[in-house]
Tab-separated table of C-alpha atoms in Angstrom:
chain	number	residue	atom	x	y	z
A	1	UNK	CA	0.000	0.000	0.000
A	2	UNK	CA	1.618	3.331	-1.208
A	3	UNK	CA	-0.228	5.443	1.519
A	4	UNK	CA	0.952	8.323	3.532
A	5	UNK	CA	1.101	9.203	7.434
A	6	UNK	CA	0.697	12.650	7.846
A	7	UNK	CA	2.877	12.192	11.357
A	8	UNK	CA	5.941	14.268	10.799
A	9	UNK	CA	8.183	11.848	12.845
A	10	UNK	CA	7.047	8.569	10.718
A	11	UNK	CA	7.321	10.849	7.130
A	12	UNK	CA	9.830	7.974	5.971
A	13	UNK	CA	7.834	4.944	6.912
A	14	UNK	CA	6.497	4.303	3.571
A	15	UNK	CA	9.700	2.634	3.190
A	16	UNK	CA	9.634	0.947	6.320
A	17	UNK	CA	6.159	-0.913	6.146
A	18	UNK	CA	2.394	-0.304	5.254
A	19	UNK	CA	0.978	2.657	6.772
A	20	UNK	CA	-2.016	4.889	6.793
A	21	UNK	CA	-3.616	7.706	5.124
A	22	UNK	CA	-3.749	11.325	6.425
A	23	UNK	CA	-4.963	12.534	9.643
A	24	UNK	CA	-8.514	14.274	10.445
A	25	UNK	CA	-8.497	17.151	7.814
A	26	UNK	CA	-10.218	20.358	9.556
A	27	UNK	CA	-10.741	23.617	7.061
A	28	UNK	CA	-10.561	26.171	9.888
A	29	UNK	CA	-10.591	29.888	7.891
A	30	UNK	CA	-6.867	30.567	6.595
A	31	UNK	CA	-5.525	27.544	8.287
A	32	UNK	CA	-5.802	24.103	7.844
A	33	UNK	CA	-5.673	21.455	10.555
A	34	UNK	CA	-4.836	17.754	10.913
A	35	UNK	CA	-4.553	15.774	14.012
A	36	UNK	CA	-3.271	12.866	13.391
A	37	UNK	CA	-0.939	9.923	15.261
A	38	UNK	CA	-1.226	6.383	16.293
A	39	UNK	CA	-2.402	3.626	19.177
A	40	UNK	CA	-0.043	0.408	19.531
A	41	UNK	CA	0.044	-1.984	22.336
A	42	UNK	CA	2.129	-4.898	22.226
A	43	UNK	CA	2.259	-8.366	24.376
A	44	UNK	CA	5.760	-9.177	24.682
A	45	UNK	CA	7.512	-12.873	26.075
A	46	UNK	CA	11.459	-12.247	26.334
A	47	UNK	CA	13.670	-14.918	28.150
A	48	UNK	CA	16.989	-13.678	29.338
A	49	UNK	CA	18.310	-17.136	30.770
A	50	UNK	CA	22.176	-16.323	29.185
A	51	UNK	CA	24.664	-14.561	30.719
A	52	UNK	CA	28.312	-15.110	31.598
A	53	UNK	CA	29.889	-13.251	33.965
A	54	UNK	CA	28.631	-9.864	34.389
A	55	UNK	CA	25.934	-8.709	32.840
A	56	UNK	CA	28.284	-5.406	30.420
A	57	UNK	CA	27.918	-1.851	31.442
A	58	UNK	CA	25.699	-0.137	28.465
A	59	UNK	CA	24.510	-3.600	27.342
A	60	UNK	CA	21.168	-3.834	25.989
A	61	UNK	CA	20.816	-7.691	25.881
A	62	UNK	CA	18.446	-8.301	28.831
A	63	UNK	CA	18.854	-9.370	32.488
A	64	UNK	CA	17.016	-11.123	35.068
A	65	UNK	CA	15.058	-8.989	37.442
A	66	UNK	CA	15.673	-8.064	41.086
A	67	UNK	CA	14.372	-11.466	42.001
A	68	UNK	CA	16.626	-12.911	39.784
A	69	UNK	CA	13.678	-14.150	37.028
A	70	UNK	CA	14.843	-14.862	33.929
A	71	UNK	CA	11.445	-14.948	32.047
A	72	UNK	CA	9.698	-11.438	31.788
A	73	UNK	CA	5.808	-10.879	30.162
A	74	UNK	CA	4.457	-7.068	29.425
A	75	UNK	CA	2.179	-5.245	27.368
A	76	UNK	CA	3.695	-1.963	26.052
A	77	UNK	CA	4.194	0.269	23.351
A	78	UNK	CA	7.131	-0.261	20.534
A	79	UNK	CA	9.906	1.781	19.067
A	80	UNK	CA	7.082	3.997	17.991
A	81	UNK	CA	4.955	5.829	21.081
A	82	UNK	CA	1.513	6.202	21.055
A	83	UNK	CA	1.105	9.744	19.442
A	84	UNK	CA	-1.525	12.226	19.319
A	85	UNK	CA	-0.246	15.260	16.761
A	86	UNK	CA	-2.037	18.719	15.794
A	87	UNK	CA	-0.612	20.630	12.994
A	88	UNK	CA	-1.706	23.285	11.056
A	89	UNK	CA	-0.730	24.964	7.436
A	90	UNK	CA	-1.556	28.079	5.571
A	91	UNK	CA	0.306	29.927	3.004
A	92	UNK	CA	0.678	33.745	3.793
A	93	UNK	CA	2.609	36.940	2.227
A	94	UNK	CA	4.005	34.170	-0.227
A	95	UNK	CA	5.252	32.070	2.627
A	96	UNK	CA	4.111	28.430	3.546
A	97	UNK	CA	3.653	29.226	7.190
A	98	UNK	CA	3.163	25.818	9.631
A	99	UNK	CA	3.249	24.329	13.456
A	100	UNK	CA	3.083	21.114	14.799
A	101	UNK	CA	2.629	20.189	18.515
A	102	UNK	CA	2.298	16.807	19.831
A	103	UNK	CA	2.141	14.645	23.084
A	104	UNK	CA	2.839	10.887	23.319
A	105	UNK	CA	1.083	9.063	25.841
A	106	UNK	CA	1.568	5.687	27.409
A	107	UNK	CA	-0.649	2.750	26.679
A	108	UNK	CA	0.666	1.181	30.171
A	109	UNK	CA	2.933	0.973	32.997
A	110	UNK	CA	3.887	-0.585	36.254
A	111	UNK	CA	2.223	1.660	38.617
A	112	UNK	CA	0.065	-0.057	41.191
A	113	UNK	CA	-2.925	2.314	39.950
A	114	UNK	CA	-1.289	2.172	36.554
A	115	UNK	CA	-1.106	5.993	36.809
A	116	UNK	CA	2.914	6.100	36.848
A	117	UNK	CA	3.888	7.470	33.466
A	118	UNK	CA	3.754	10.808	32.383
A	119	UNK	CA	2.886	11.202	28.518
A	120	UNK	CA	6.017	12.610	26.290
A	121	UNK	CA	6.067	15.464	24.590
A	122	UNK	CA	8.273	15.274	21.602
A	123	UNK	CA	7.422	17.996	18.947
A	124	UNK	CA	6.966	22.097	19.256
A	125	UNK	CA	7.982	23.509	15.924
A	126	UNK	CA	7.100	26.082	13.561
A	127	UNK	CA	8.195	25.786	9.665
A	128	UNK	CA	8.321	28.830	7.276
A	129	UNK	CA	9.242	28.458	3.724
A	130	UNK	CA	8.550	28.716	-0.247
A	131	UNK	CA	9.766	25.822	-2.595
A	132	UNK	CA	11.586	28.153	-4.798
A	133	UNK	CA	13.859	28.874	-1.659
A	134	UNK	CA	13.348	25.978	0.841
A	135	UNK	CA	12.349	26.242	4.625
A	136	UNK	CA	13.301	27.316	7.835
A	137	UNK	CA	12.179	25.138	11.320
A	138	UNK	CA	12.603	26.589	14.830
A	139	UNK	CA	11.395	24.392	17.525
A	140	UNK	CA	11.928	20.777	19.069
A	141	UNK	CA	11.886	17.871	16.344
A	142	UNK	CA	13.363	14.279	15.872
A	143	UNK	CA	17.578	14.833	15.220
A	144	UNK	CA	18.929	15.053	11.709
A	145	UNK	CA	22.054	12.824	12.310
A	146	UNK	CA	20.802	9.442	12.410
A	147	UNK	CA	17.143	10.540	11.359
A	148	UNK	CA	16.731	8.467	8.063
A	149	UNK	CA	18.514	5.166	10.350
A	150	UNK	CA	15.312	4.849	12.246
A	151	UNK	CA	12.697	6.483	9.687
A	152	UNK	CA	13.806	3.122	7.538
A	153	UNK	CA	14.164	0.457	10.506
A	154	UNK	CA	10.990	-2.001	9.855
A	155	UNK	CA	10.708	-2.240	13.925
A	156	UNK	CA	9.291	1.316	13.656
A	157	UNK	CA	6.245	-0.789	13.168
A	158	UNK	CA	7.037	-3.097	16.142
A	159	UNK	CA	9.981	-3.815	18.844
A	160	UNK	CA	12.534	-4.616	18.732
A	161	UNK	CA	15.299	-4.661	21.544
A	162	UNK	CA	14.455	-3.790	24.944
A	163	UNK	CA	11.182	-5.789	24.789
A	164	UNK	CA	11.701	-6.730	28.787
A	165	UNK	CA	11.548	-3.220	29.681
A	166	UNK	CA	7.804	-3.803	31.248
A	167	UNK	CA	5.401	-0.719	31.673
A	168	UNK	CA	8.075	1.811	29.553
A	169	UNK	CA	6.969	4.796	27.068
A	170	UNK	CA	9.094	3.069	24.142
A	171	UNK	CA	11.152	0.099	23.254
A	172	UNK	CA	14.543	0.006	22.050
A	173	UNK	CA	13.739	-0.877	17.836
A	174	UNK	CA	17.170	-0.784	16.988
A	175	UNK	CA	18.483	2.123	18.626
A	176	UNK	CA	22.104	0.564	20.233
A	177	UNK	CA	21.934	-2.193	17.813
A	178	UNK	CA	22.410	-0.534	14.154
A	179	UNK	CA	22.475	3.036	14.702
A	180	UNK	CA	22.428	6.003	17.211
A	181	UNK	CA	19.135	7.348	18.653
A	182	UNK	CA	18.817	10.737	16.763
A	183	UNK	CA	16.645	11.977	20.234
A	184	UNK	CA	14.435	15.039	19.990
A	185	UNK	CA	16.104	18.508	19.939
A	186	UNK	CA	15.518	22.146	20.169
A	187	UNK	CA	16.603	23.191	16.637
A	188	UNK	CA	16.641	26.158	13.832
A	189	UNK	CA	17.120	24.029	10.694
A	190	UNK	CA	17.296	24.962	7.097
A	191	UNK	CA	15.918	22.384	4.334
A	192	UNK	CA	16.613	22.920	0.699
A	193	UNK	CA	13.825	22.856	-2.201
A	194	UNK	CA	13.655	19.351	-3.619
A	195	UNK	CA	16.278	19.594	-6.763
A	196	UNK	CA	14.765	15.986	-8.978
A	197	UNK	CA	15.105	14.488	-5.591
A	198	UNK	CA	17.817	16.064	-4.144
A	199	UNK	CA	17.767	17.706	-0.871
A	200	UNK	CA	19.676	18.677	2.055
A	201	UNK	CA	19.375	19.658	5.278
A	202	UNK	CA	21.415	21.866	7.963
A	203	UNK	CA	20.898	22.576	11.534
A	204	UNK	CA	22.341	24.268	14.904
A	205	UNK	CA	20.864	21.921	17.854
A	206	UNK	CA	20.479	22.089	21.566
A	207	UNK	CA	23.296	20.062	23.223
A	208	UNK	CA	20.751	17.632	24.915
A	209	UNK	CA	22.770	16.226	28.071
A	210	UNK	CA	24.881	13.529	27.063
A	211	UNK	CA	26.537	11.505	30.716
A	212	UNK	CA	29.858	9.002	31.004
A	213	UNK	CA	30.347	7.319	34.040
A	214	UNK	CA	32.592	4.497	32.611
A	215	UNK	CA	35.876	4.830	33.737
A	216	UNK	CA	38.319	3.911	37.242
A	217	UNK	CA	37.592	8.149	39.182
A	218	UNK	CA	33.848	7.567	38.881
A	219	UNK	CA	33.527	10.779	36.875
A	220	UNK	CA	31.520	11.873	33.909
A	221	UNK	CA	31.044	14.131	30.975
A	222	UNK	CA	28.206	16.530	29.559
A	223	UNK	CA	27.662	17.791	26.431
A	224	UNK	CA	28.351	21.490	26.682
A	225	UNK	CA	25.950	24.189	26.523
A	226	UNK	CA	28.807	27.013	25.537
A	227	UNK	CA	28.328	25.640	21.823
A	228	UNK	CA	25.225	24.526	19.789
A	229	UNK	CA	25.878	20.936	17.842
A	230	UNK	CA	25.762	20.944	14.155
A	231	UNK	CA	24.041	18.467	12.584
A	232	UNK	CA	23.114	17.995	8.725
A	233	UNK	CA	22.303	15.353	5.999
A	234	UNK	CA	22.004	14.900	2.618
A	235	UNK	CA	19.791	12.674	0.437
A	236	UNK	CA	18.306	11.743	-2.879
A	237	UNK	CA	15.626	9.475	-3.925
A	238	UNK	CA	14.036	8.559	-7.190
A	239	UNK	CA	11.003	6.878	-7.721
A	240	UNK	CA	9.502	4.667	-10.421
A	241	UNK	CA	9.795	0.713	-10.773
A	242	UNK	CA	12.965	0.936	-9.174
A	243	UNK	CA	12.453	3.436	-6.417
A	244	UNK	CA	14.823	3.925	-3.388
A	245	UNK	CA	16.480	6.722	-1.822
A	246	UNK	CA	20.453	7.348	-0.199
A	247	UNK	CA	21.429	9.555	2.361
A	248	UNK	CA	24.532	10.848	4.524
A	249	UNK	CA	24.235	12.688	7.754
A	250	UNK	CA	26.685	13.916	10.364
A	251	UNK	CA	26.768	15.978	13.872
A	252	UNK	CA	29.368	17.294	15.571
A	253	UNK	CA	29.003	18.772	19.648
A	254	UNK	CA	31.699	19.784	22.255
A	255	UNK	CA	32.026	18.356	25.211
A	256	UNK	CA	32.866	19.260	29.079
A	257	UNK	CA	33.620	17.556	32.033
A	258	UNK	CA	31.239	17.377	34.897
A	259	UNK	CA	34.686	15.518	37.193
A	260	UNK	CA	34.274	14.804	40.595
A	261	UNK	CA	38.481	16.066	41.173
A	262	UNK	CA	40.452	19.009	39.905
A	263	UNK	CA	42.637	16.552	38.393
A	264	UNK	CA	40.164	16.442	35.599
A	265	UNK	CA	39.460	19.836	33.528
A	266	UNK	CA	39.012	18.778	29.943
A	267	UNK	CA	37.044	18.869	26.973
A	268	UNK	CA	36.921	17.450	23.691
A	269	UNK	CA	34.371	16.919	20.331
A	270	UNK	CA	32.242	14.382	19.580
A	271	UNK	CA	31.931	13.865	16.161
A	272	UNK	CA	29.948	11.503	14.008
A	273	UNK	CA	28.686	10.571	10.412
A	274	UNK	CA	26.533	8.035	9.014
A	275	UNK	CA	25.674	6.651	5.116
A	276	UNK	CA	22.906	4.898	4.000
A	277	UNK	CA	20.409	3.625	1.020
A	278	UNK	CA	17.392	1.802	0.940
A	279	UNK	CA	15.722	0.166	-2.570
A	280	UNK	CA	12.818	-1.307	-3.134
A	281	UNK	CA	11.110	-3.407	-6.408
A	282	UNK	CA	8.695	-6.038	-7.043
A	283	UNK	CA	7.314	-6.434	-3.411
A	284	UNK	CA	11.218	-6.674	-2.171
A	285	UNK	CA	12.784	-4.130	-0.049
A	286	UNK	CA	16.543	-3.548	0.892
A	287	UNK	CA	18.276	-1.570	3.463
A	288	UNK	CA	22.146	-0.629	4.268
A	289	UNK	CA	23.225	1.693	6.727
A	290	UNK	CA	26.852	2.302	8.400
A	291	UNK	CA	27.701	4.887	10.952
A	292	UNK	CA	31.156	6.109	12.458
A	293	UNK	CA	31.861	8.127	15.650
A	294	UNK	CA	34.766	9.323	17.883
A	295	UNK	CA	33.601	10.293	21.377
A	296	UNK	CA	29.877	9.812	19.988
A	297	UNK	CA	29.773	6.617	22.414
A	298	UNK	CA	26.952	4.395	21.841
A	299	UNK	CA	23.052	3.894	21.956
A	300	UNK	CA	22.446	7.528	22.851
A	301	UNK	CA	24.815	10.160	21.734
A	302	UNK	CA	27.566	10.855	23.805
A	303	UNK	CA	26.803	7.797	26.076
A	304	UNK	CA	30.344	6.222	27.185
A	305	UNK	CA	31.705	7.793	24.359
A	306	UNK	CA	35.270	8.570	26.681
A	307	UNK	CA	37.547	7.735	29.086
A	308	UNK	CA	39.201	9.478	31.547
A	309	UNK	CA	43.102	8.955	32.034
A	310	UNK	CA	44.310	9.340	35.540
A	311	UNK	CA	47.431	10.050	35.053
A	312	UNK	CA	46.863	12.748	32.618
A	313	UNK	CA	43.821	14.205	34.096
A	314	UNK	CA	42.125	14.024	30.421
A	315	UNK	CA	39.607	12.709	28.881
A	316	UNK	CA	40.498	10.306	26.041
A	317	UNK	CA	37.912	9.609	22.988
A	318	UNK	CA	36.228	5.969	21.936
A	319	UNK	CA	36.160	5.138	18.705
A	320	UNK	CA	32.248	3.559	17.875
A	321	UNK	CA	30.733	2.321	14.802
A	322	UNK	CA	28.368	-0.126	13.741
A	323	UNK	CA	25.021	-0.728	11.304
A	324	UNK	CA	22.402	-2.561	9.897
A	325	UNK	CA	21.031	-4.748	6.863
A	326	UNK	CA	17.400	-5.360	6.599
A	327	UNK	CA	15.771	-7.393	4.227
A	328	UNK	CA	11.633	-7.161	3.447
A	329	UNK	CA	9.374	-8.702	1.029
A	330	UNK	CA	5.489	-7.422	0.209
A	331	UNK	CA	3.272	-10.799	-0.426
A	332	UNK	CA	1.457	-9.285	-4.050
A	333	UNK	CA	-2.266	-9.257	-3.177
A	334	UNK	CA	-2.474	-10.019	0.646
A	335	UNK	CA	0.143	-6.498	1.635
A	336	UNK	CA	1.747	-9.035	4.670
A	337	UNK	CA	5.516	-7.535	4.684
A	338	UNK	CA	7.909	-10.165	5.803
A	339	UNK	CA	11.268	-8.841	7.073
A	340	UNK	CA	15.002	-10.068	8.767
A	341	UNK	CA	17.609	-7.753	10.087
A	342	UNK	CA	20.446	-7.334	11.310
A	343	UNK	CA	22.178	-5.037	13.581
A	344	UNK	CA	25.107	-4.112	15.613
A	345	UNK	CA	26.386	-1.207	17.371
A	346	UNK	CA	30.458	-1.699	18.311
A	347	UNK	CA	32.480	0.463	20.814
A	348	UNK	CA	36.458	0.118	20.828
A	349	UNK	CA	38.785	1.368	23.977
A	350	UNK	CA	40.321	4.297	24.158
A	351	UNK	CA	44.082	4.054	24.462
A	352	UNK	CA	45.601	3.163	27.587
A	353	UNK	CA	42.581	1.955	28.450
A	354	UNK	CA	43.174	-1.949	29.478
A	355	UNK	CA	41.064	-4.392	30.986
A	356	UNK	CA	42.801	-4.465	34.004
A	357	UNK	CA	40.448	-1.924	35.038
A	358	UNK	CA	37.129	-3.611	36.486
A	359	UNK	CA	35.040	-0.576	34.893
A	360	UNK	CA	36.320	-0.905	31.571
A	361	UNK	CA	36.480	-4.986	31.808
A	362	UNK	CA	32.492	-4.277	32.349
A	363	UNK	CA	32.186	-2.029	29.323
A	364	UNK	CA	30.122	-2.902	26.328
A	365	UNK	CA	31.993	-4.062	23.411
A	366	UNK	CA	29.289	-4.621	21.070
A	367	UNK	CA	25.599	-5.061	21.268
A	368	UNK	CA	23.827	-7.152	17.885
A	369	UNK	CA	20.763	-7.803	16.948
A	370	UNK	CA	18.294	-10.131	14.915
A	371	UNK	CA	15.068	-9.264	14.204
A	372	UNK	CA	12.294	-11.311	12.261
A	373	UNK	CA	9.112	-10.249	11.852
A	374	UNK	CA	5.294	-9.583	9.798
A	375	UNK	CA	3.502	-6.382	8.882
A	376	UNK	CA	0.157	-7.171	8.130
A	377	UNK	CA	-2.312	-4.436	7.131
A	378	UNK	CA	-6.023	-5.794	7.938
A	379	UNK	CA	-7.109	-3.070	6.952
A	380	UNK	CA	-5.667	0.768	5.696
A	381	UNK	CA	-5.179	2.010	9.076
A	382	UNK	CA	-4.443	-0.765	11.262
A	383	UNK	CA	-1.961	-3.025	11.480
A	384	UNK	CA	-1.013	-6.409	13.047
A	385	UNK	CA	2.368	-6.972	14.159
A	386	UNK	CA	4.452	-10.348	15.569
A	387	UNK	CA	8.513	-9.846	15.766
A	388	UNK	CA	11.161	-12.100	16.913
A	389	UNK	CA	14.127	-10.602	18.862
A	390	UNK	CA	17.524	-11.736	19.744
A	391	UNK	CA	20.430	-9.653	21.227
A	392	UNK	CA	23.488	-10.302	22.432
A	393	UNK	CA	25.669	-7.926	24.506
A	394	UNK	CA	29.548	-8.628	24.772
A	395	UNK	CA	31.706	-6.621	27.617
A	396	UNK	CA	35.488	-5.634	26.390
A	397	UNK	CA	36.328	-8.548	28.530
A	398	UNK	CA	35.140	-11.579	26.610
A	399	UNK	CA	34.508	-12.604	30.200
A	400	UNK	CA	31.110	-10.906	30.688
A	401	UNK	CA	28.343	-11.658	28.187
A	402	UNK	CA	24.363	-11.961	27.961
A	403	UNK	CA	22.228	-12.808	25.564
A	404	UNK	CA	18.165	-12.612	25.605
A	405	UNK	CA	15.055	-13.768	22.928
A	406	UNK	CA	11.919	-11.794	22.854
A	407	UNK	CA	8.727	-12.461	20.869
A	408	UNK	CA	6.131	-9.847	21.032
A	409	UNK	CA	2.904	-9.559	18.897
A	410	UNK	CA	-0.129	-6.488	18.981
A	411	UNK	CA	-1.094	-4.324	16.611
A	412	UNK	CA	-0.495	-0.287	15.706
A	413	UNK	CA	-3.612	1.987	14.401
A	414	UNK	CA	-2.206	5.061	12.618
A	415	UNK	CA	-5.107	8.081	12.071
């Protein structure tokens, strides 16, 4: 089905899996207005019976609980929250002049009264533009670095790691294993027209608190709020029998210490970029995607992205990279997408960082993932969903391991 969701977070998910059409269209005077989002709920079984040694510090595989049970049941959103957007258009003094506000409440949690969660509130922009020029946002959106990653991951639709986490806003998709979260950040952004499917995109962004406690002192790092972070992609797609669509993004912030001792006064940039294509004919879909960081850390940016040597009283960078392949095919005349991926997220040592040290022995090495699942579209706006999840985290010492299986199946209702 080659529908659109009018949700400005999910504009890539075409590409991803079936979705719906528009919101609610309202004609209000000058302006018009759509709410639109989407309801998911998901049953998930995951079983986290492996694990050697010690469970790795920033692992993602997961763990048994306080009472040291290994099998886990919830019902929870996925990757994607449940979303309730209101945005508005109208074209003014030869400007396209738009907003878009929107809260993400939580289909459950682990209160007693089940009143625990707060909802999330994830969008507050305004965009003002022409398309001989391009447009300018101001306002809080998804990230641009690592944006198309998790626009194209099929688990959008589903799970995908951190299935265990019971009563939650969100799951994991692949955010750890594959790619970088791209978070939601106060931004002023500039998008280009669309040149035959060419576009680009640049952007200052508010730091958003980045925190490293890995390392022997105890200390930790923030992003710092004396500099905005850059961040900025580029991308073409093409359409037709053969339709598809690359991209490139990067983001670059500086970083401060937040050290317990006066030994440690530094700073230093983390830095990232990321390429990536997705094509799709006949019913088959395929995905790519490689990233690259120094002091970008893993899962979320900045997370244990450096290390702090003692005998310097400096903080030294980690090197990170990682990816993901995905696979999907359409079944012609029933719309089921079938899909297997792929993913892992890898974070190297800094130097003269050994694992002597009981912190960095602990540290995540690399977190993968396999995902199988089935996107089935009973009808245009609602869709049933059943993934299979395995991940496996590995510490820098080979020592500490864990591994965990999740199957989950529900359905998400886009509007």
């Amino acid at each position: 089905m080659k529908t659109t969701i009018k949700l400005a977070v999910a504009s890539a998910l075409v590409a991803a899996a079936t979705s719906a059409n528009a919101g609610i269209v309202i004609p209000a005077g000058d302006w018009t207005l759509d709410i639109n989002g989407n309801v998911n709920a998901y049953a998930t079984w995951t079983n986290a019976d492996k694990v050697k040694g010690t469970a790795p510090t920033g692992g993602l595989a997961g763990t048994p609980d306080a009472a040291g049970e290994k099998n886990t049941q919830g019902i929870n959103t996925g990757l994607l929250p449940a979303w309730l957007g209101f945005s508005g258009k109208t074209r003014q003094n030869d400007l396209d002049v738009a907003f878009t506000i929107s809260m993400q409440p939580n289909v459950s949690d682990n209160g007693a009264a089940g009143d625990a969660n707060t909802p999330l509130n994830r969008q507050a922009f305004i965009t003002f533009g022409d398309k001989s020029w391009g447009s300018i946002k101001l306002g809080k959106d998804i990230g641009i670095f690592a944006q198309d990653a998790i626009l194209n991951d099929m688990t959008l639709l589903g799970v995908g790691g951190a299935a265990g986490n019971s009563g939650t806003a969100t799951t994991l998709g692949g955010i750890g294993t594959g790619y970088i979260y791209a978070a939601w950040k106060g931004q002023i952004a500039y998008t280009s027209p669309n040149w035959n499917g060419f576009q680009f995109t640049a952007a200052i962004t508010n730091p958003n608190q980045g925190f490293d406690s890995v390392n022997a002192l105890g200390n930790g790092v923030t992003l710092n709020q004396d500099r905005f972070g850059f961040e900025g992609k580029a991308s073409y797609a093409w359409a037709g029998d053969v339709s598809g669509k690359v991209w490139a993004s990067a983001a670059t912030y500086d970083v401060t210490t937040l050290a317990s001792t006066a030994t440690a006064d530094d700073s230093y940039t983390a830095s990232a970029w990321d390429i990536g294509a997705t094509v799709n004919v006949a019913g088959f879909g395929l995905t790519g995607y490689y990233y690259d960081g120094k002091g970008a850390g893993t899962t979320v940016f900045g997370a244990n992205g450096a290390y702090l040597d003692a005998t310097t009283g400096t903080y030294k960078r980690r090197d990170s990279n990682g990816g993901y392949v995905q696979a999907t095919y359409t079944i012609p005349g029933v719309g089921t997408k079938l899909g297997v991926a792929y993913g892992v997220s890898k974070l190297d040592t800094a130097s003269g960082e050994t694992i002597a040290d009981p912190a960095v022995a602990a540290l995540v090495e690399k977190n993968e993932r396999w995902t199988v699942g089935a996107y089935h579209p009973l009808t245009k706006h609602l869709n049933l969903v059943a993934e299979y999840n395995r991940i496996k985290s590995e510490g820098q010492n080979s020592a500490n391991e864990n591994e965990s299986d999740s199957i989950s199946a529900g359905a998400i209702l886009f509007f």
